XYZ file of C-alpha atoms in Angstrom:
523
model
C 33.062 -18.978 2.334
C 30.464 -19.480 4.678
C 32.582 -18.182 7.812
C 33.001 -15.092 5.469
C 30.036 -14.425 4.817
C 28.664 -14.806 8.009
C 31.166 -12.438 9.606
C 30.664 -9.907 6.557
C 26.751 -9.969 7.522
C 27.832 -9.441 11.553
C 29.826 -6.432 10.625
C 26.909 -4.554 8.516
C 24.565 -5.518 11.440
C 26.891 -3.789 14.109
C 27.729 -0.674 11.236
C 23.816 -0.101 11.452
C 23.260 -0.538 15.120
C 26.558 2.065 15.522
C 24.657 4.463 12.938
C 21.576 3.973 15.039
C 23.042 4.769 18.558
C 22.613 1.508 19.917
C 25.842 0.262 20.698
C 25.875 3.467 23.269
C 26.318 2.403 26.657
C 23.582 4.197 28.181
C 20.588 2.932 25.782
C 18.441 5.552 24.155
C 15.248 6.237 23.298
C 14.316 3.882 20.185
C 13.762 6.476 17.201
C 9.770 7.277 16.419
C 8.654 6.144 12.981
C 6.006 8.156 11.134
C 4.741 6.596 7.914
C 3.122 8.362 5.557
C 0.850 6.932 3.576
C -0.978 8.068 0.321
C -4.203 6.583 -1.328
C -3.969 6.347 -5.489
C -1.033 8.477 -5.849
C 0.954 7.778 -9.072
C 4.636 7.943 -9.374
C 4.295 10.981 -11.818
C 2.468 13.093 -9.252
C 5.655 14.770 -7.525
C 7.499 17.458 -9.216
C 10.739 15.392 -7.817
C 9.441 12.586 -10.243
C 8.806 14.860 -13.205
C 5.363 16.459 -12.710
C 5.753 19.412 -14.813
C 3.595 21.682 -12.871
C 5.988 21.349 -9.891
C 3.285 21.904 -7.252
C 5.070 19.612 -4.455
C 7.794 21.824 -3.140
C 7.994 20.045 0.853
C 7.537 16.851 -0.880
C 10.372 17.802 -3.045
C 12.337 18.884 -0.157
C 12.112 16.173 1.975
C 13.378 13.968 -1.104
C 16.394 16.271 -1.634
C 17.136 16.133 2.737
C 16.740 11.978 1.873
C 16.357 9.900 -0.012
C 14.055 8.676 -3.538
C 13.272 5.578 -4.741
C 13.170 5.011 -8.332
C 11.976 1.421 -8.301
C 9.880 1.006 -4.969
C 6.442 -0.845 -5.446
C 3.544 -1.796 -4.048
C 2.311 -5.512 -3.107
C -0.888 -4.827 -4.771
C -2.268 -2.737 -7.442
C -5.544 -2.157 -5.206
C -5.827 -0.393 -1.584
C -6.920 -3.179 1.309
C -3.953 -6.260 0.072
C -1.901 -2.709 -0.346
C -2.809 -2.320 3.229
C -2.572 -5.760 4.749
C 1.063 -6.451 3.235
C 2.643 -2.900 4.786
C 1.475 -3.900 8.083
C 2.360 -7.786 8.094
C 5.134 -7.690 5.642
C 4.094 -10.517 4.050
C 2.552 -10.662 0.700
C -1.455 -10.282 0.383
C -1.431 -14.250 -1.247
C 0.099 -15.272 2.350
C -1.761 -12.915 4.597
C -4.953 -14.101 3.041
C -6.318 -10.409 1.693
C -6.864 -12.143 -1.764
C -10.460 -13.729 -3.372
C -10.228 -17.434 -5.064
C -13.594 -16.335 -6.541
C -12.139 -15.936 -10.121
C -8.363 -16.209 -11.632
C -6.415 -13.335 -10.902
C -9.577 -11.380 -9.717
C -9.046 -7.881 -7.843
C -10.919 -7.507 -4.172
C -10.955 -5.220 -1.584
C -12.956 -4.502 1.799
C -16.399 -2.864 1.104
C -19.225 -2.636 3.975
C -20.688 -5.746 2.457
C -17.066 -7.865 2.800
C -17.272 -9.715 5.995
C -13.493 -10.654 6.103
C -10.567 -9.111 7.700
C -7.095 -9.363 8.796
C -6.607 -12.637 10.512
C -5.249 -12.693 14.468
C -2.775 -14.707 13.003
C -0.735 -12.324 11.136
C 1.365 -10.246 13.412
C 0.971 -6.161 12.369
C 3.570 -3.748 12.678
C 2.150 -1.666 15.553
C 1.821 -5.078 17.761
C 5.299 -6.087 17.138
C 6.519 -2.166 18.220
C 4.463 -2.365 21.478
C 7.648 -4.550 22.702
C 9.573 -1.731 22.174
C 7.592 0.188 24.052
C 5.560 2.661 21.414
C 2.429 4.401 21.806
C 1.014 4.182 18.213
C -1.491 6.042 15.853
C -3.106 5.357 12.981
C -4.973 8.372 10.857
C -7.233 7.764 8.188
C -8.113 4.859 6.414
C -7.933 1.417 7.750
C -9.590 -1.252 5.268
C -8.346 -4.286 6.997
C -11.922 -5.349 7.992
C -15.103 -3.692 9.763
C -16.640 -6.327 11.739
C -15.446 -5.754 15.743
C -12.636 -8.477 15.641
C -10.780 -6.117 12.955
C -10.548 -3.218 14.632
C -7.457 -1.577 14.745
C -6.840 -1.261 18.376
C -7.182 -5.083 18.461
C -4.215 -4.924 16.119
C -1.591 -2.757 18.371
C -3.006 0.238 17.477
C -3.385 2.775 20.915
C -5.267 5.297 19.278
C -7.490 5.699 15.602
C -8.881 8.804 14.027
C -10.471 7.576 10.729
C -12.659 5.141 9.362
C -12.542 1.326 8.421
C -13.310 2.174 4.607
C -12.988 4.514 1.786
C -15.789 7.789 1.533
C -17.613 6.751 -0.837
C -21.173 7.537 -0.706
C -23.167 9.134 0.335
C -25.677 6.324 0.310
C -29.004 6.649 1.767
C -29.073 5.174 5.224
C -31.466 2.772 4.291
C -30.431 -0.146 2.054
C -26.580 1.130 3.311
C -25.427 3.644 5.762
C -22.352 6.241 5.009
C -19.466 4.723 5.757
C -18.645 5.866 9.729
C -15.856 7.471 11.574
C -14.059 6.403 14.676
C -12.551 7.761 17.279
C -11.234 4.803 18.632
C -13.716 2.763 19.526
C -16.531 5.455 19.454
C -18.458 6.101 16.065
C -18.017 9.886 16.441
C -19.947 10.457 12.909
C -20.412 9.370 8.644
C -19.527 11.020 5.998
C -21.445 13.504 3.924
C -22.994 13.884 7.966
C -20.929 15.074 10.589
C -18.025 14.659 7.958
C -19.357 16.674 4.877
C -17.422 16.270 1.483
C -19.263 18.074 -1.291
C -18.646 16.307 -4.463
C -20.089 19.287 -6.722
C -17.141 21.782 -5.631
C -14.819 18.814 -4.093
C -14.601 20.797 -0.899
C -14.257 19.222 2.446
C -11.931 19.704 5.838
C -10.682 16.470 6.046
C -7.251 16.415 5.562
C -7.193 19.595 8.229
C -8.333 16.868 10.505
C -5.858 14.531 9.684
C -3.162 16.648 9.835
C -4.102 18.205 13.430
C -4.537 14.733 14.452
C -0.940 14.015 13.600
C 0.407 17.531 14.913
C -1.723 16.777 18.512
C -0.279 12.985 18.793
C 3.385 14.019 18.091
C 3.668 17.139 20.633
C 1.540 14.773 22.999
C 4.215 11.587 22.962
C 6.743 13.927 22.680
C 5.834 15.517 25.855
C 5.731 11.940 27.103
C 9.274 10.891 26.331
C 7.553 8.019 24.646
C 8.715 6.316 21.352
C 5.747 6.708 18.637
C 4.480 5.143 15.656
C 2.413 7.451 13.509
C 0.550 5.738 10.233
C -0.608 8.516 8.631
C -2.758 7.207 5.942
C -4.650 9.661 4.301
C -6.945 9.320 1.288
C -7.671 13.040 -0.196
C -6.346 11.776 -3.578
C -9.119 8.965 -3.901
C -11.728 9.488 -5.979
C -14.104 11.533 -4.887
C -10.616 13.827 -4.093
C -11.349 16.813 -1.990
C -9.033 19.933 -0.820
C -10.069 21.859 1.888
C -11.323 25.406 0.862
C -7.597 27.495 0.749
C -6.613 24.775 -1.673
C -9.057 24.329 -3.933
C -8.798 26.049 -7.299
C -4.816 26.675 -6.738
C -3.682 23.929 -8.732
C -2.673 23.954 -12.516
C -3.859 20.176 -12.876
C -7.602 20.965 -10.833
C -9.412 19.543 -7.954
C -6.571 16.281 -8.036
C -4.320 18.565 -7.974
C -5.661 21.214 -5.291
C -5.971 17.743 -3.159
C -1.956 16.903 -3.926
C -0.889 20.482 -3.049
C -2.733 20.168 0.305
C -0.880 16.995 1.366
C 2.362 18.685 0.533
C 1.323 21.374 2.499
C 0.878 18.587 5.143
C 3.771 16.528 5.066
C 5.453 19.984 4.919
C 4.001 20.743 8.394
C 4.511 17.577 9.753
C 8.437 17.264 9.383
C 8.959 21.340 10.541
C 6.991 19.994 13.714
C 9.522 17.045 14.067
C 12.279 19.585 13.673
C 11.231 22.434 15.731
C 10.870 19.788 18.690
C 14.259 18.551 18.217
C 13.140 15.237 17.296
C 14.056 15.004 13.507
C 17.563 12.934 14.050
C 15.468 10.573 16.156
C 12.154 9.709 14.031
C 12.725 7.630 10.332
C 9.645 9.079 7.981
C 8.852 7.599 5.043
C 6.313 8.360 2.381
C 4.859 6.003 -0.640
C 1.470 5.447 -1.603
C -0.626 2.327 -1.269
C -1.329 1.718 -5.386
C -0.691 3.770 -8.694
C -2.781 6.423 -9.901
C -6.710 5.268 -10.460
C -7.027 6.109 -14.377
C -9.995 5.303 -14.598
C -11.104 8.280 -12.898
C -8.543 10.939 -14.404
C -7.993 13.464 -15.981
C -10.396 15.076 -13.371
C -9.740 12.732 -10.237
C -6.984 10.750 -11.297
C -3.115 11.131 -10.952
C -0.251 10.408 -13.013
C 1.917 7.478 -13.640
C 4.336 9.199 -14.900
C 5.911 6.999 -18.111
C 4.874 3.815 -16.841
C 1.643 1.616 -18.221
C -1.293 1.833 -17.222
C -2.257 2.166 -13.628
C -4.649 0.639 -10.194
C -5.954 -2.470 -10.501
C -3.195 -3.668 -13.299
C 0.005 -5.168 -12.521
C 1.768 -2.969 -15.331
C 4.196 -0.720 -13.634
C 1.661 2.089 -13.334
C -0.332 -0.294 -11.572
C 2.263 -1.063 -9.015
C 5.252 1.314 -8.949
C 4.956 3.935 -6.070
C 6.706 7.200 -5.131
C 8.864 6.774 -2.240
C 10.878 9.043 -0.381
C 12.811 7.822 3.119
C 13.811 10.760 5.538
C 15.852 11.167 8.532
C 18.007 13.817 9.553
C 21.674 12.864 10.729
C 21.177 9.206 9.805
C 20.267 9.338 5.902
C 22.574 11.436 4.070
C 20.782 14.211 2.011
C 20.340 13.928 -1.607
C 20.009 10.581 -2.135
C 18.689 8.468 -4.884
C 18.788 4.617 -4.463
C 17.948 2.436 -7.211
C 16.930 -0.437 -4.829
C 14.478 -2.515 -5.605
C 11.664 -1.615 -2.890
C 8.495 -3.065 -1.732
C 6.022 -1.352 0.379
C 6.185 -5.121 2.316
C 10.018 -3.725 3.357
C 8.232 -0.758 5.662
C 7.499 -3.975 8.106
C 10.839 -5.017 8.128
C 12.729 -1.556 8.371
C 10.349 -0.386 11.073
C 11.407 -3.290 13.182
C 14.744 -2.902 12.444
C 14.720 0.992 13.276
C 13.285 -0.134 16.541
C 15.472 -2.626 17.374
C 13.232 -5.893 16.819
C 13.456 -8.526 14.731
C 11.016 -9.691 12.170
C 8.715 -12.824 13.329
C 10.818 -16.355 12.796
C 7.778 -18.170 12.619
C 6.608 -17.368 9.633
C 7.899 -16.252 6.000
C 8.245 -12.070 5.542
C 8.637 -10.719 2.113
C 9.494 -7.354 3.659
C 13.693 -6.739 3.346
C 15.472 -4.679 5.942
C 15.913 -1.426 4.251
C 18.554 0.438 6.769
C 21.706 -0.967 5.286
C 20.567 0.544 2.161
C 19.307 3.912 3.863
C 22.192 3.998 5.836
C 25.217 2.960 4.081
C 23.904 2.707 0.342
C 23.918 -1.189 0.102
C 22.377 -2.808 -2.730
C 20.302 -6.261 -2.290
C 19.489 -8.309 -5.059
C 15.632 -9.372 -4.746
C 12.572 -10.068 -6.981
C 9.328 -8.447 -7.340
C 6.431 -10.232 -7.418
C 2.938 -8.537 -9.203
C 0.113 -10.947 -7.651
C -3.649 -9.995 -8.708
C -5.822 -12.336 -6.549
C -4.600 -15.255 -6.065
C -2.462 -15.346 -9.784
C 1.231 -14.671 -9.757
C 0.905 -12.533 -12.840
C 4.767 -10.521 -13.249
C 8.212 -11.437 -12.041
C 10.960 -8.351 -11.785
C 14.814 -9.237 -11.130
C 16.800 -6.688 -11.267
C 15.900 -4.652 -15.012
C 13.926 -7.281 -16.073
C 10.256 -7.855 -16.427
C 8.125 -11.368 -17.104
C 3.988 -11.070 -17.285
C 3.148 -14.929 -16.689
C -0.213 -13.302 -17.451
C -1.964 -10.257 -19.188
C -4.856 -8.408 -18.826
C -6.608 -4.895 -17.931
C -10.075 -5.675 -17.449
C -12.979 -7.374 -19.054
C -14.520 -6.362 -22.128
C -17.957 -5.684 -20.604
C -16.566 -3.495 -18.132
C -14.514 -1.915 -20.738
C -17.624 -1.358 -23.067
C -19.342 0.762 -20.058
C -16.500 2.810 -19.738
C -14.244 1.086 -17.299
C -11.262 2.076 -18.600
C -7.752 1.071 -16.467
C -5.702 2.259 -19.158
C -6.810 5.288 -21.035
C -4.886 5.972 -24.388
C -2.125 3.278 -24.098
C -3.224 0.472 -25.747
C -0.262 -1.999 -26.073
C -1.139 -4.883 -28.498
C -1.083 -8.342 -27.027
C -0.154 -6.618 -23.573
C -3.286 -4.389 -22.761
C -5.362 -7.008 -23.313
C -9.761 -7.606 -22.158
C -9.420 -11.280 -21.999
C -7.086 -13.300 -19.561
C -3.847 -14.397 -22.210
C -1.444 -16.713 -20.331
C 2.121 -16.571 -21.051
C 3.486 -18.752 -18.476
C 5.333 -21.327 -21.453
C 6.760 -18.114 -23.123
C 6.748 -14.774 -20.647
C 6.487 -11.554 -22.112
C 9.789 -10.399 -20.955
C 10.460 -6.385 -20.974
C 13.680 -4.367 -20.115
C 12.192 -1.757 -17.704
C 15.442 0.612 -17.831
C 15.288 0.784 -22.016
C 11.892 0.637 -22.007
C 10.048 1.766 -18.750
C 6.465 1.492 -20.482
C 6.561 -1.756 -21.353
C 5.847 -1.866 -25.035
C 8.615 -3.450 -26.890
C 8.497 -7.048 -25.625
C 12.368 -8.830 -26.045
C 12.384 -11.252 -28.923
C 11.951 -14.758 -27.660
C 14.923 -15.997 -29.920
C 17.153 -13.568 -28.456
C 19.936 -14.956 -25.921
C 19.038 -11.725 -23.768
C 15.757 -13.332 -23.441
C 16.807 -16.735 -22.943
C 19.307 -15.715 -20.258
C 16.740 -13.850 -18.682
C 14.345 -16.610 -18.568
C 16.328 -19.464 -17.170
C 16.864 -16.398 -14.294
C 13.257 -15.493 -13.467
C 11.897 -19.238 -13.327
C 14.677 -20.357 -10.944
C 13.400 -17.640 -8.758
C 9.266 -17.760 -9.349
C 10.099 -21.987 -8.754
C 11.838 -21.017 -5.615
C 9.181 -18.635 -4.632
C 6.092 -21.198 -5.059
C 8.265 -24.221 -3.540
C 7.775 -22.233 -0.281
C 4.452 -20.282 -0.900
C 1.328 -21.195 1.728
C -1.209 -19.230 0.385
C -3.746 -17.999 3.661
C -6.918 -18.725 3.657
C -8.543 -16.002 1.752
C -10.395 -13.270 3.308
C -12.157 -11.137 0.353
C -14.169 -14.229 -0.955
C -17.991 -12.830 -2.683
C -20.919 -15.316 -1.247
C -24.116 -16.334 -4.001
C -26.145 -12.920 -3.973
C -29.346 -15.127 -2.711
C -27.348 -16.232 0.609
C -26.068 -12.913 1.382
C -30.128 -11.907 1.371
C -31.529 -15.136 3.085
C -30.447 -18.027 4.763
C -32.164 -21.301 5.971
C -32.976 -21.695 9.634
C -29.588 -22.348 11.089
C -27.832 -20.416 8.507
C -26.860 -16.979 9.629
C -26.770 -14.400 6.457
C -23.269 -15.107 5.525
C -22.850 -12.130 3.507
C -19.203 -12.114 2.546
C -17.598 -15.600 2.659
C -14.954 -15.952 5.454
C -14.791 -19.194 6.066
C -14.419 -21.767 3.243
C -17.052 -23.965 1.998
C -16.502 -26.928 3.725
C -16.727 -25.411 6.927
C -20.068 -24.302 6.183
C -23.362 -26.473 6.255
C -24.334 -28.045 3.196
C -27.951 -26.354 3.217
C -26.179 -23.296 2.803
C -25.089 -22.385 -1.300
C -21.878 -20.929 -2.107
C -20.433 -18.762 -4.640
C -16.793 -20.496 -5.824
């Protein structure tokens, strides 16, 4: 069985290399990989998905010349773990882009966060420098803003964007607006050189973006060099902004005018790829980095589609991600694969396109997509919904177990903090942590996508499904090594002062013990 299996895994690996081009004699050119990468963008928010206004028509396009994913998710309902986990293929509990501040607490990378992405995880864009890319990210970063995190310490040539989201604008006193790179230069802020006016949601950004793409592609192309483009956008963040055609053209308002204008984008980018005869030889790929932020809709918020909830919840809204995989000549058109995807799985299939294999030193979450893009495979895997450092859901195959519930807290809830707006579920949408790790609340997500009708615990569908799911989660925290975690929250009186000796430690990054006594910490 073993011999068989081993020589049944040898001929899929030489069926995608002979897909590829690589078993040519002469070797070519290692294909260019462009991924595209959307901020808060829910699953509903494509017409190709459902959205009724059907506002997405190259978006739609490139899923009917490729292929959708039903069932493709994210690592992390919120944007910087999001982040970290595409680019290390490893989960954000490994990679360390988690807080151990609170149980199953959300973080992220704000100015005042001192941590980052560790030099010991190995990024995408480092890995594809063996292969000899030339590689571009655009937009948003949020793996760190301290020097050490930068992303051309990373593997990244070349960086149009900025290291956080734009909020603001703050008042350049008590904190600055959040700057904008051009790779290592500072070449503005926003709401400065970068204006975004959040009365009429106007602002050129995404014009930027997109000519940054347009330049970088005709410029490696001219090269003959291989290219990774990480386009990663964030238009449909709250505050969203269009550019001035777009705004007011949308049925579903400024959200919406921001939506269409990424369409118009992506729709830009691949007739570029095409009309330089480099579609057959460039794998795209476009998700988003979380579900739709409900808290700020209906005016800056997406959809979710039929799913519950959405960012910052591990509910499928929370989690589950549009996803479209394109590539002319390799991925047969008009595709829909009900593979279970993870954002992590862009690591894996990147390397894979390029001919490199994953590190061997180290556990990746990430699958390798192309036997599933290529010939239609299907891979059993799990899902796993971490908030924090909590291992809160579990899906295998249609099945869903929440170890733990919750939205958010009731004080946030009672000032409006809403993650869930009109879908109260009882004893699922819950303000108070409820553990279920003795009995699971265990969900069929094919009857019953929204996750309301919990299976009856006396059932044998439920019983079966149980004894399935812990087998797995045991096997999963037999090997886990959570890294050290990067998003930790210091006491508020040592981010402000520290004794002599102390430096202002802001942000923790390194744990407690490694820090002297005389100064406090927040656990």
């Amino acid at each position: 069985m073993a011999a068989c299996a081993t020589a049944t895994r040898g001929l899929q690996q030489l069926l995608v290399l002979s897909a590829l081009g690589f078993l040519a004699t002469s070797a070519p050119q290692p294909p260019n990989i462009v991924l595209l990468l959307m901020d808060d963008m829910g699953w509903g928010d494509l017409g190709v998905y459902g959205e009724p206004s059907r506002e997405t028509p190259n978006l739609d396009k490139m899923a009917l010349e490729g292929m959708l994913f039903p069932n493709f998710y994210s690592a992390n309902p919120l944007c910087s773990p999001s982040r970290a986990a595409l680019l290390t293929g490893r989960l954000p509990i490994r990679n360390g882009f988690y807080t151990s501040n609170g149980h199953a607490r959300n973080a992220y990378t704000p100015q005042e966060i001192m941590g980052g992405i560790p030099n010991s995880e190995h990024l995408l864009p480092e890995l594809l420098k063996k292969a000899g890319y030339t590689n571009k990210i655009v937009g948003k970063w949020h793996l760190g803003h301290r020097p050490q995190f930068h992303p051309l310490k990373h593997g990244f040539d070349e960086w149009f964007g900025s290291p956080n989201c734009h909020f603001g604008p703050y008042d350049n006193k008590v904190k600055p607006n959040i700057p904008v790179y051009r790779d290592w230069e500072m070449v503005g802020r926003f709401y400065e050189e970068f204006p975004i006016n959040l009365r009429t949601g106007e602002a050129n950004l995404t014009q930027l973006y997109l000519q940054e793409a347009l330049d970088f592609i005709k410029t490696q192309h001219a090269r003959q060099s291989p290219f990774f483009l990480y386009w990663a956008i964030d238009a449909t963040h709250a505050p969203v902004y269009a550019s001035r055609p777009f705004l007011g053209t949308s049925h579903r308002g400024r959200y919406g005018d921001a939506v269409r204008e990424i369409d118009d984008s992506v729709g830009k980018i691949l007739s570029l790829l095409q009309n330089l005869g480099i579609s057959k030889n460039t794998f795209v790929f476009f998700t988003s980095d979380n579900g739709a932020a409900l808290i700020s809709a209906p005016k800056e918020g997406g959809s979710n589609g039929p799913f519950l909830c959405g960012k910052q919840t591990t509910f499928e809204g929370g989690m589950r991600e549009p996803a479209i995989a394109w590539w002319p000549g390799h991925i047969a058109a008009g595709q829909v694969s009900h593979q279970l995807g993870s954002i992590m799985d862009l690591f894996t299939t990147s390397l894979s396109v390029a001919g490199l294999k994953p590190p061997s030193d180290r556990i990746i979450d990430g699958l390798d997509l192309l036997p599933t893009l290529l010939q239609g495979h299907m891979m059993d895997r799990p899902i796993f919904y971490y908030r924090g450092n909590t291992l809160m859901a579990v899906t295998l195959g249609q099945y869903k177990a929440h170890f733990w519930t919750w939205t958010n807290s009731w004080e946030e809830f009672r000032q409006g903090i809403d993650f869930c707006p009109g879908q109260n579920v009882s004893g699922v949408t819950t303000h108070t942590q409820e553990e279920h790790t003795e009995l699971p609340l265990i969900f069929h997500l094919g009857r019953d996508p929204g996750e309301r009708f919990p299976l009856s615990f006396a059932s044998a569908e439920y019983q079966d499904t149980l004894s399935r799911i812990t087998q797995v989660v045991q096997q999963h925290q037999k090997s886990l090594i959570p890294g050290q975690p990067q998003l930790n929250v210091c006491n508020q009186a040592v981010m402000n002062w520290a004794p002599p000796g102390c430096e202002k430690l802001g942000k923790c990054l390194t744990p407690p013990e490694s820090v002297p006594e005389k100064c406090s910490w927040a656990h």
